[in-house]
Amino acid sequence: ITDLDTMDRNLMKKHEINPLIVARSNINLKVLVIDAQFLYDFNSILLSIPSLEVLKIRCSQPININLQAQRDKIRLHELLIECSDDQINEYKTSRTTSEIHCFIQSLALYIDFTSLERLALVSISQSVIIDAATLMVIE
């Protein structure tokens, strides 16, 4: 589930998913790729998909957070955060002050990190595994 970049507004959408289709109770969705900017809008829908195991979030704009609306969290096996090589390298060298660290902390408002078996930062050329409890780089 993604939006067109501002530079690509003239391109036609390849696939469009209606939120009502995603929210059907009989859907057996295991893996979903979503832009971070849509996480707030789809949070309640994602909670209604118990079969969802893997969520890949494309790091884009900052997440809209409504602290009062956050009661239940999404339970997953894997959370993959797609970002740039520079963002991964920055996380490895200055974890707590990096932009991605703040992003991950924001995601923790929506996702139950205690249920994660794998948390990773991924880019085209590299990936790192992160301990979901401490947010320290493992590999």
Tab-separated table of N, CA and C in Angstrom:
chain	number	residue	atom	x	y	z
A	1	ILE	N	0.871	-1.152	0.000
A	1	ILE	CA	0.000	0.000	0.000
A	1	ILE	C	0.913	1.207	0.000
A	2	THR	N	0.820	1.977	-1.026
A	2	THR	CA	1.761	3.075	-1.176
A	2	THR	C	1.106	4.254	-1.865
A	3	ASP	N	1.751	5.365	-1.785
A	3	ASP	CA	1.325	6.581	-2.450
A	3	ASP	C	2.351	6.875	-3.525
A	4	LEU	N	1.980	7.652	-4.513
A	4	LEU	CA	2.943	8.039	-5.532
A	4	LEU	C	3.831	9.147	-4.993
A	5	ASP	N	5.088	9.091	-5.324
A	5	ASP	CA	5.988	10.173	-4.958
A	5	ASP	C	5.548	11.433	-5.682
A	6	THR	N	5.914	12.577	-5.147
A	6	THR	CA	5.509	13.834	-5.765
A	6	THR	C	6.037	13.951	-7.183
A	7	MET	N	7.183	13.349	-7.460
A	7	MET	CA	7.764	13.427	-8.796
A	7	MET	C	7.077	12.457	-9.759
A	8	ASP	N	6.366	11.488	-9.230
A	8	ASP	CA	5.749	10.470	-10.074
A	8	ASP	C	4.226	10.590	-10.110
A	9	ARG	N	3.693	11.747	-9.854
A	9	ARG	CA	2.240	11.918	-9.776
A	9	ARG	C	1.538	11.571	-11.091
A	10	ASN	N	2.224	11.679	-12.219
A	10	ASN	CA	1.601	11.400	-13.503
A	10	ASN	C	1.543	9.914	-13.827
A	11	LEU	N	2.238	9.101	-13.052
A	11	LEU	CA	2.222	7.666	-13.298
A	11	LEU	C	0.918	7.064	-12.800
A	12	MET	N	0.474	6.033	-13.461
A	12	MET	CA	-0.743	5.354	-13.027
A	12	MET	C	-0.401	4.365	-11.926
A	13	LYS	N	-1.326	4.155	-11.031
A	13	LYS	CA	-1.125	3.188	-9.958
A	13	LYS	C	-1.133	1.788	-10.549
A	14	LYS	N	-0.226	0.973	-10.077
A	14	LYS	CA	-0.167	-0.408	-10.550
A	14	LYS	C	-1.224	-1.250	-9.845
A	15	HIS	N	-1.312	-1.105	-8.534
A	15	HIS	CA	-2.311	-1.829	-7.747
A	15	HIS	C	-2.879	-0.874	-6.717
A	16	GLU	N	-4.139	-0.994	-6.483
A	16	GLU	CA	-4.762	-0.193	-5.436
A	16	GLU	C	-5.577	-1.128	-4.557
A	17	ILE	N	-5.364	-1.030	-3.263
A	17	ILE	CA	-6.071	-1.901	-2.333
A	17	ILE	C	-7.092	-1.075	-1.571
A	18	ASN	N	-8.312	-1.489	-1.652
A	18	ASN	CA	-9.379	-0.847	-0.912
A	18	ASN	C	-9.293	-1.318	0.543
A	19	PRO	N	-9.252	-0.403	1.506
A	19	PRO	CA	-9.148	-0.807	2.917
A	19	PRO	C	-10.243	-1.769	3.360
A	20	LEU	N	-11.419	-1.682	2.762
A	20	LEU	CA	-12.503	-2.590	3.137
A	20	LEU	C	-12.201	-4.022	2.723
A	21	ILE	N	-11.473	-4.198	1.622
A	21	ILE	CA	-11.081	-5.540	1.191
A	21	ILE	C	-10.056	-6.107	2.160
A	22	VAL	N	-9.097	-5.278	2.572
A	22	VAL	CA	-8.071	-5.728	3.514
A	22	VAL	C	-8.702	-6.115	4.845
A	23	ALA	N	-9.774	-5.438	5.220
A	23	ALA	CA	-10.391	-5.655	6.533
A	23	ALA	C	-11.364	-6.829	6.576
A	24	ARG	N	-11.610	-7.484	5.460
A	24	ARG	CA	-12.535	-8.625	5.478
A	24	ARG	C	-12.061	-9.666	6.485
A	25	SER	N	-12.978	-10.199	7.239
A	25	SER	CA	-12.606	-11.138	8.304
A	25	SER	C	-12.074	-12.468	7.774
A	26	ASN	N	-12.421	-12.828	6.546
A	26	ASN	CA	-11.983	-14.116	6.016
A	26	ASN	C	-10.675	-14.027	5.230
A	27	ILE	N	-10.067	-12.876	5.178
A	27	ILE	CA	-8.821	-12.729	4.424
A	27	ILE	C	-7.686	-13.423	5.181
A	28	ASN	N	-6.828	-14.092	4.439
A	28	ASN	CA	-5.730	-14.839	5.046
A	28	ASN	C	-4.401	-14.201	4.640
A	29	LEU	N	-4.247	-12.945	4.931
A	29	LEU	CA	-3.072	-12.175	4.550
A	29	LEU	C	-1.935	-12.455	5.527
A	30	LYS	N	-0.784	-12.880	5.006
A	30	LYS	CA	0.374	-13.214	5.844
A	30	LYS	C	1.440	-12.121	5.812
A	31	VAL	N	1.630	-11.488	4.641
A	31	VAL	CA	2.692	-10.499	4.457
A	31	VAL	C	2.085	-9.245	3.847
A	32	LEU	N	2.481	-8.086	4.379
A	32	LEU	CA	1.998	-6.818	3.850
A	32	LEU	C	3.150	-5.834	3.803
A	33	VAL	N	3.251	-5.100	2.689
A	33	VAL	CA	4.227	-4.024	2.539
A	33	VAL	C	3.434	-2.727	2.504
A	34	ILE	N	3.833	-1.777	3.346
A	34	ILE	CA	3.072	-0.536	3.477
A	34	ILE	C	4.024	0.633	3.700
A	35	ASP	N	3.667	1.794	3.168
A	35	ASP	CA	4.425	3.008	3.464
A	35	ASP	C	4.084	3.449	4.879
A	36	ALA	N	5.059	3.948	5.586
A	36	ALA	CA	4.870	4.348	6.982
A	36	ALA	C	3.776	5.392	7.141
A	37	GLN	N	3.630	6.260	6.162
A	37	GLN	CA	2.639	7.321	6.278
A	37	GLN	C	1.209	6.782	6.360
A	38	PHE	N	0.994	5.531	5.947
A	38	PHE	CA	-0.341	4.944	5.999
A	38	PHE	C	-0.579	4.101	7.244
A	39	LEU	N	0.428	3.912	8.058
A	39	LEU	CA	0.289	3.051	9.233
A	39	LEU	C	-0.803	3.555	10.168
A	40	TYR	N	-0.853	4.848	10.394
A	40	TYR	CA	-1.866	5.411	11.289
A	40	TYR	C	-3.268	5.132	10.752
A	41	ASP	N	-3.463	5.333	9.447
A	41	ASP	CA	-4.777	5.128	8.843
A	41	ASP	C	-5.200	3.664	8.850
A	42	PHE	N	-4.230	2.750	8.726
A	42	PHE	CA	-4.546	1.333	8.611
A	42	PHE	C	-4.384	0.567	9.920
A	43	ASN	N	-4.035	1.244	11.006
A	43	ASN	CA	-3.763	0.547	12.263
A	43	ASN	C	-4.935	-0.319	12.708
A	44	SER	N	-6.131	0.213	12.714
A	44	SER	CA	-7.289	-0.569	13.166
A	44	SER	C	-7.588	-1.712	12.207
A	45	ILE	N	-7.341	-1.515	10.923
A	45	ILE	CA	-7.551	-2.584	9.946
A	45	ILE	C	-6.536	-3.696	10.164
A	46	LEU	N	-5.271	-3.322	10.380
A	46	LEU	CA	-4.227	-4.323	10.598
A	46	LEU	C	-4.499	-5.144	11.853
A	47	LEU	N	-5.080	-4.521	12.850
A	47	LEU	CA	-5.432	-5.246	14.077
A	47	LEU	C	-6.487	-6.318	13.821
A	48	SER	N	-7.283	-6.126	12.778
A	48	SER	CA	-8.356	-7.079	12.485
A	48	SER	C	-7.907	-8.216	11.565
A	49	ILE	N	-6.608	-8.312	11.283
A	49	ILE	CA	-6.078	-9.383	10.434
A	49	ILE	C	-5.177	-10.266	11.291
A	50	PRO	N	-5.739	-11.240	11.979
A	50	PRO	CA	-4.929	-12.072	12.874
A	50	PRO	C	-3.906	-12.937	12.145
A	51	SER	N	-4.109	-13.166	10.854
A	51	SER	CA	-3.179	-14.012	10.100
A	51	SER	C	-1.901	-13.279	9.701
A	52	LEU	N	-1.863	-11.954	9.842
A	52	LEU	CA	-0.696	-11.172	9.424
A	52	LEU	C	0.521	-11.536	10.271
A	53	GLU	N	1.593	-11.953	9.590
A	53	GLU	CA	2.810	-12.375	10.276
A	53	GLU	C	3.995	-11.461	10.013
A	54	VAL	N	4.063	-10.920	8.799
A	54	VAL	CA	5.219	-10.112	8.407
A	54	VAL	C	4.727	-8.774	7.882
A	55	LEU	N	5.294	-7.712	8.419
A	55	LEU	CA	4.980	-6.369	7.955
A	55	LEU	C	6.277	-5.706	7.533
A	56	LYS	N	6.298	-5.218	6.294
A	56	LYS	CA	7.451	-4.456	5.812
A	56	LYS	C	6.981	-3.022	5.658
A	57	ILE	N	7.637	-2.134	6.380
A	57	ILE	CA	7.265	-0.726	6.372
A	57	ILE	C	8.339	0.058	5.641
A	58	ARG	N	7.916	0.812	4.661
A	58	ARG	CA	8.846	1.686	3.951
A	58	ARG	C	8.961	2.984	4.734
A	59	CYS	N	10.159	3.262	5.174
A	59	CYS	CA	10.412	4.484	5.933
A	59	CYS	C	10.252	5.662	4.991
A	60	SER	N	9.297	6.512	5.279
A	60	SER	CA	9.066	7.667	4.422
A	60	SER	C	8.922	8.894	5.304
A	61	GLN	N	7.780	9.502	5.259
A	61	GLN	CA	7.545	10.680	6.082
A	61	GLN	C	7.366	10.264	7.539
A	62	PRO	N	7.522	11.219	8.460
A	62	PRO	CA	7.273	10.896	9.872
A	62	PRO	C	5.848	10.375	10.063
A	63	ILE	N	5.684	9.517	11.033
A	63	ILE	CA	4.385	8.899	11.291
A	63	ILE	C	3.501	9.864	12.072
A	64	ASN	N	2.230	9.931	11.686
A	64	ASN	CA	1.253	10.676	12.481
A	64	ASN	C	0.901	9.824	13.688
A	65	ILE	N	1.045	10.383	14.868
A	65	ILE	CA	0.799	9.610	16.083
A	65	ILE	C	-0.324	10.257	16.877
A	66	ASN	N	-1.306	9.451	17.228
A	66	ASN	CA	-2.382	9.881	18.099
A	66	ASN	C	-2.285	9.010	19.344
A	67	LEU	N	-1.639	9.509	20.375
A	67	LEU	CA	-1.384	8.711	21.575
A	67	LEU	C	-2.662	8.219	22.241
A	68	GLN	N	-3.730	8.988	22.151
A	68	GLN	CA	-4.978	8.583	22.790
A	68	GLN	C	-5.623	7.404	22.074
A	69	ALA	N	-5.350	7.249	20.789
A	69	ALA	CA	-5.967	6.171	20.011
A	69	ALA	C	-5.194	4.863	20.123
A	70	GLN	N	-4.024	4.903	20.716
A	70	GLN	CA	-3.189	3.703	20.773
A	70	GLN	C	-3.477	2.885	22.022
A	71	ARG	N	-4.284	1.863	21.862
A	71	ARG	CA	-4.552	0.951	22.971
A	71	ARG	C	-4.030	-0.435	22.635
A	72	ASP	N	-4.515	-0.973	21.532
A	72	ASP	CA	-4.076	-2.293	21.098
A	72	ASP	C	-2.943	-2.145	20.092
A	73	LYS	N	-2.037	-3.114	20.127
A	73	LYS	CA	-0.905	-3.085	19.206
A	73	LYS	C	-0.965	-4.285	18.276
A	74	ILE	N	-0.401	-4.116	17.105
A	74	ILE	CA	-0.347	-5.175	16.107
A	74	ILE	C	0.679	-6.209	16.553
A	75	ARG	N	0.290	-7.483	16.516
A	75	ARG	CA	1.205	-8.578	16.879
A	75	ARG	C	1.702	-9.228	15.594
A	76	LEU	N	3.021	-9.302	15.459
A	76	LEU	CA	3.667	-9.831	14.258
A	76	LEU	C	4.788	-10.779	14.633
A	77	HIS	N	5.235	-11.563	13.654
A	77	HIS	CA	6.443	-12.370	13.816
A	77	HIS	C	7.665	-11.586	13.341
A	78	GLU	N	7.492	-10.867	12.223
A	78	GLU	CA	8.618	-10.127	11.649
A	78	GLU	C	8.211	-8.711	11.297
A	79	LEU	N	9.117	-7.784	11.563
A	79	LEU	CA	8.959	-6.402	11.151
A	79	LEU	C	10.217	-6.015	10.394
A	80	LEU	N	10.038	-5.671	9.130
A	80	LEU	CA	11.145	-5.231	8.292
A	80	LEU	C	10.936	-3.758	7.990
A	81	ILE	N	11.968	-2.965	8.212
A	81	ILE	CA	11.891	-1.534	7.953
A	81	ILE	C	12.802	-1.227	6.777
A	82	GLU	N	12.194	-0.835	5.670
A	82	GLU	CA	12.958	-0.513	4.466
A	82	GLU	C	13.434	0.935	4.556
A	83	CYS	N	14.740	1.119	4.429
A	83	CYS	CA	15.319	2.454	4.503
A	83	CYS	C	16.562	2.512	3.618
A	84	SER	N	17.264	3.608	3.661
A	84	SER	CA	18.449	3.775	2.810
A	84	SER	C	19.691	3.195	3.487
A	85	ASP	N	20.725	2.964	2.680
A	85	ASP	CA	22.013	2.514	3.222
A	85	ASP	C	22.556	3.520	4.231
A	86	ASP	N	22.421	4.800	3.913
A	86	ASP	CA	22.916	5.841	4.823
A	86	ASP	C	22.211	5.773	6.177
A	87	GLN	N	20.912	5.523	6.157
A	87	GLN	CA	20.169	5.434	7.413
A	87	GLN	C	20.598	4.214	8.224
A	88	ILE	N	20.860	3.106	7.550
A	88	ILE	CA	21.335	1.909	8.253
A	88	ILE	C	22.710	2.162	8.850
A	89	ASN	N	23.601	2.758	8.072
A	89	ASN	CA	24.955	3.045	8.570
A	89	ASN	C	24.919	4.009	9.748
A	90	GLU	N	24.053	5.006	9.673
A	90	GLU	CA	23.913	5.948	10.789
A	90	GLU	C	23.403	5.228	12.034
A	91	TYR	N	22.461	4.305	11.856
A	91	TYR	CA	21.925	3.554	12.994
A	91	TYR	C	23.018	2.712	13.646
A	92	LYS	N	23.871	2.121	12.828
A	92	LYS	CA	24.956	1.286	13.360
A	92	LYS	C	25.959	2.107	14.165
A	93	THR	N	26.210	3.342	13.757
A	93	THR	CA	27.244	4.146	14.416
A	93	THR	C	26.712	5.033	15.534
A	94	SER	N	25.515	5.541	15.383
A	94	SER	CA	24.968	6.441	16.416
A	94	SER	C	23.499	6.111	16.634
A	95	ARG	N	23.262	4.914	17.123
A	95	ARG	CA	21.922	4.349	17.243
A	95	ARG	C	20.908	5.288	17.889
A	96	THR	N	21.181	5.767	19.084
A	96	THR	CA	20.157	6.499	19.836
A	96	THR	C	19.857	7.888	19.292
A	97	THR	N	20.757	8.434	18.505
A	97	THR	CA	20.505	9.771	17.961
A	97	THR	C	20.073	9.731	16.504
A	98	SER	N	19.948	8.554	15.933
A	98	SER	CA	19.620	8.462	14.511
A	98	SER	C	18.131	8.672	14.260
A	99	GLU	N	17.845	9.093	13.058
A	99	GLU	CA	16.466	9.299	12.620
A	99	GLU	C	15.685	7.978	12.662
A	100	ILE	N	16.323	6.897	12.270
A	100	ILE	CA	15.668	5.587	12.254
A	100	ILE	C	15.336	5.114	13.674
A	101	HIS	N	16.187	5.439	14.644
A	101	HIS	CA	15.897	5.063	16.032
A	101	HIS	C	14.586	5.708	16.487
A	102	CYS	N	14.415	6.973	16.197
A	102	CYS	CA	13.167	7.671	16.545
A	102	CYS	C	11.983	7.051	15.810
A	103	PHE	N	12.215	6.685	14.557
A	103	PHE	CA	11.183	6.043	13.747
A	103	PHE	C	10.755	4.711	14.374
A	104	ILE	N	11.725	3.911	14.796
A	104	ILE	CA	11.430	2.616	15.422
A	104	ILE	C	10.662	2.822	16.728
A	105	GLN	N	11.057	3.816	17.510
A	105	GLN	CA	10.337	4.101	18.753
A	105	GLN	C	8.887	4.493	18.471
A	106	SER	N	8.661	5.224	17.381
A	106	SER	CA	7.291	5.571	16.988
A	106	SER	C	6.504	4.329	16.593
A	107	LEU	N	7.167	3.412	15.883
A	107	LEU	CA	6.501	2.166	15.486
A	107	LEU	C	6.080	1.345	16.698
A	108	ALA	N	6.831	1.457	17.786
A	108	ALA	CA	6.517	0.698	19.002
A	108	ALA	C	5.176	1.121	19.604
A	109	LEU	N	4.661	2.260	19.209
A	109	LEU	CA	3.336	2.676	19.662
A	109	LEU	C	2.240	1.886	18.949
A	110	TYR	N	2.561	1.340	17.783
A	110	TYR	CA	1.594	0.615	16.965
A	110	TYR	C	1.808	-0.898	16.972
A	111	ILE	N	3.052	-1.325	17.188
A	111	ILE	CA	3.416	-2.729	17.037
A	111	ILE	C	3.926	-3.274	18.363
A	112	ASP	N	3.476	-4.466	18.713
A	112	ASP	CA	3.917	-5.133	19.934
A	112	ASP	C	5.296	-5.739	19.690
A	113	PHE	N	6.334	-5.064	20.134
A	113	PHE	CA	7.701	-5.533	19.899
A	113	PHE	C	8.010	-6.809	20.678
A	114	THR	N	7.258	-7.108	21.735
A	114	THR	CA	7.521	-8.338	22.496
A	114	THR	C	7.134	-9.583	21.703
A	115	SER	N	6.282	-9.434	20.706
A	115	SER	CA	5.873	-10.581	19.889
A	115	SER	C	6.799	-10.820	18.696
A	116	LEU	N	7.710	-9.889	18.445
A	116	LEU	CA	8.580	-9.998	17.266
A	116	LEU	C	9.646	-11.071	17.433
A	117	GLU	N	9.750	-11.924	16.439
A	117	GLU	CA	10.848	-12.885	16.368
A	117	GLU	C	12.024	-12.283	15.596
A	118	ARG	N	11.724	-11.310	14.739
A	118	ARG	CA	12.775	-10.668	13.954
A	118	ARG	C	12.403	-9.213	13.694
A	119	LEU	N	13.363	-8.341	13.931
A	119	LEU	CA	13.259	-6.925	13.617
A	119	LEU	C	14.493	-6.587	12.807
A	120	ALA	N	14.298	-6.016	11.624
A	120	ALA	CA	15.450	-5.749	10.765
A	120	ALA	C	15.279	-4.455	9.989
A	121	LEU	N	16.414	-3.812	9.747
A	121	LEU	CA	16.490	-2.695	8.813
A	121	LEU	C	17.002	-3.268	7.506
A	122	VAL	N	16.337	-2.958	6.399
A	122	VAL	CA	16.744	-3.506	5.107
A	122	VAL	C	16.835	-2.400	4.062
A	123	SER	N	17.816	-2.562	3.181
A	123	SER	CA	17.951	-1.678	2.026
A	123	SER	C	18.262	-2.553	0.824
A	124	ILE	N	18.524	-1.939	-0.294
A	124	ILE	CA	18.833	-2.703	-1.497
A	124	ILE	C	20.111	-3.513	-1.322
A	125	SER	N	21.096	-2.967	-0.624
A	125	SER	CA	22.404	-3.628	-0.572
A	125	SER	C	22.803	-4.209	0.784
A	126	GLN	N	22.029	-3.952	1.835
A	126	GLN	CA	22.415	-4.486	3.142
A	126	GLN	C	21.207	-4.626	4.057
A	127	SER	N	21.419	-5.348	5.130
A	127	SER	CA	20.395	-5.465	6.165
A	127	SER	C	21.081	-5.682	7.507
A	128	VAL	N	20.406	-5.283	8.571
A	128	VAL	CA	20.903	-5.528	9.923
A	128	VAL	C	19.743	-6.025	10.776
A	129	ILE	N	20.053	-6.983	11.634
A	129	ILE	CA	19.068	-7.510	12.576
A	129	ILE	C	19.205	-6.715	13.868
A	130	ILE	N	18.065	-6.364	14.452
A	130	ILE	CA	18.036	-5.553	15.669
A	130	ILE	C	17.300	-6.327	16.753
A	131	ASP	N	17.820	-6.279	17.964
A	131	ASP	CA	17.143	-6.874	19.112
A	131	ASP	C	15.910	-6.019	19.412
A	132	ALA	N	14.736	-6.625	19.375
A	132	ALA	CA	13.493	-5.874	19.552
A	132	ALA	C	13.340	-5.294	20.955
A	133	ALA	N	13.981	-5.899	21.945
A	133	ALA	CA	13.870	-5.412	23.322
A	133	ALA	C	14.799	-4.236	23.589
A	134	THR	N	16.032	-4.316	23.090
A	134	THR	CA	17.031	-3.283	23.391
A	134	THR	C	17.281	-2.322	22.239
A	135	LEU	N	16.833	-2.684	21.053
A	135	LEU	CA	17.074	-1.934	19.812
A	135	LEU	C	18.556	-1.850	19.451
A	136	MET	N	19.336	-2.791	19.969
A	136	MET	CA	20.762	-2.877	19.630
A	136	MET	C	20.930	-3.733	18.380
A	137	VAL	N	21.942	-3.398	17.572
A	137	VAL	CA	22.242	-4.168	16.369
A	137	VAL	C	22.823	-5.520	16.776
A	138	ILE	N	22.269	-6.596	16.216
A	138	ILE	CA	22.759	-7.947	16.482
A	138	ILE	C	23.699	-8.382	15.369
A	139	GLU	N	23.294	-8.192	14.123
A	139	GLU	CA	24.097	-8.596	12.963
A	139	GLU	C	24.179	-7.463	11.966
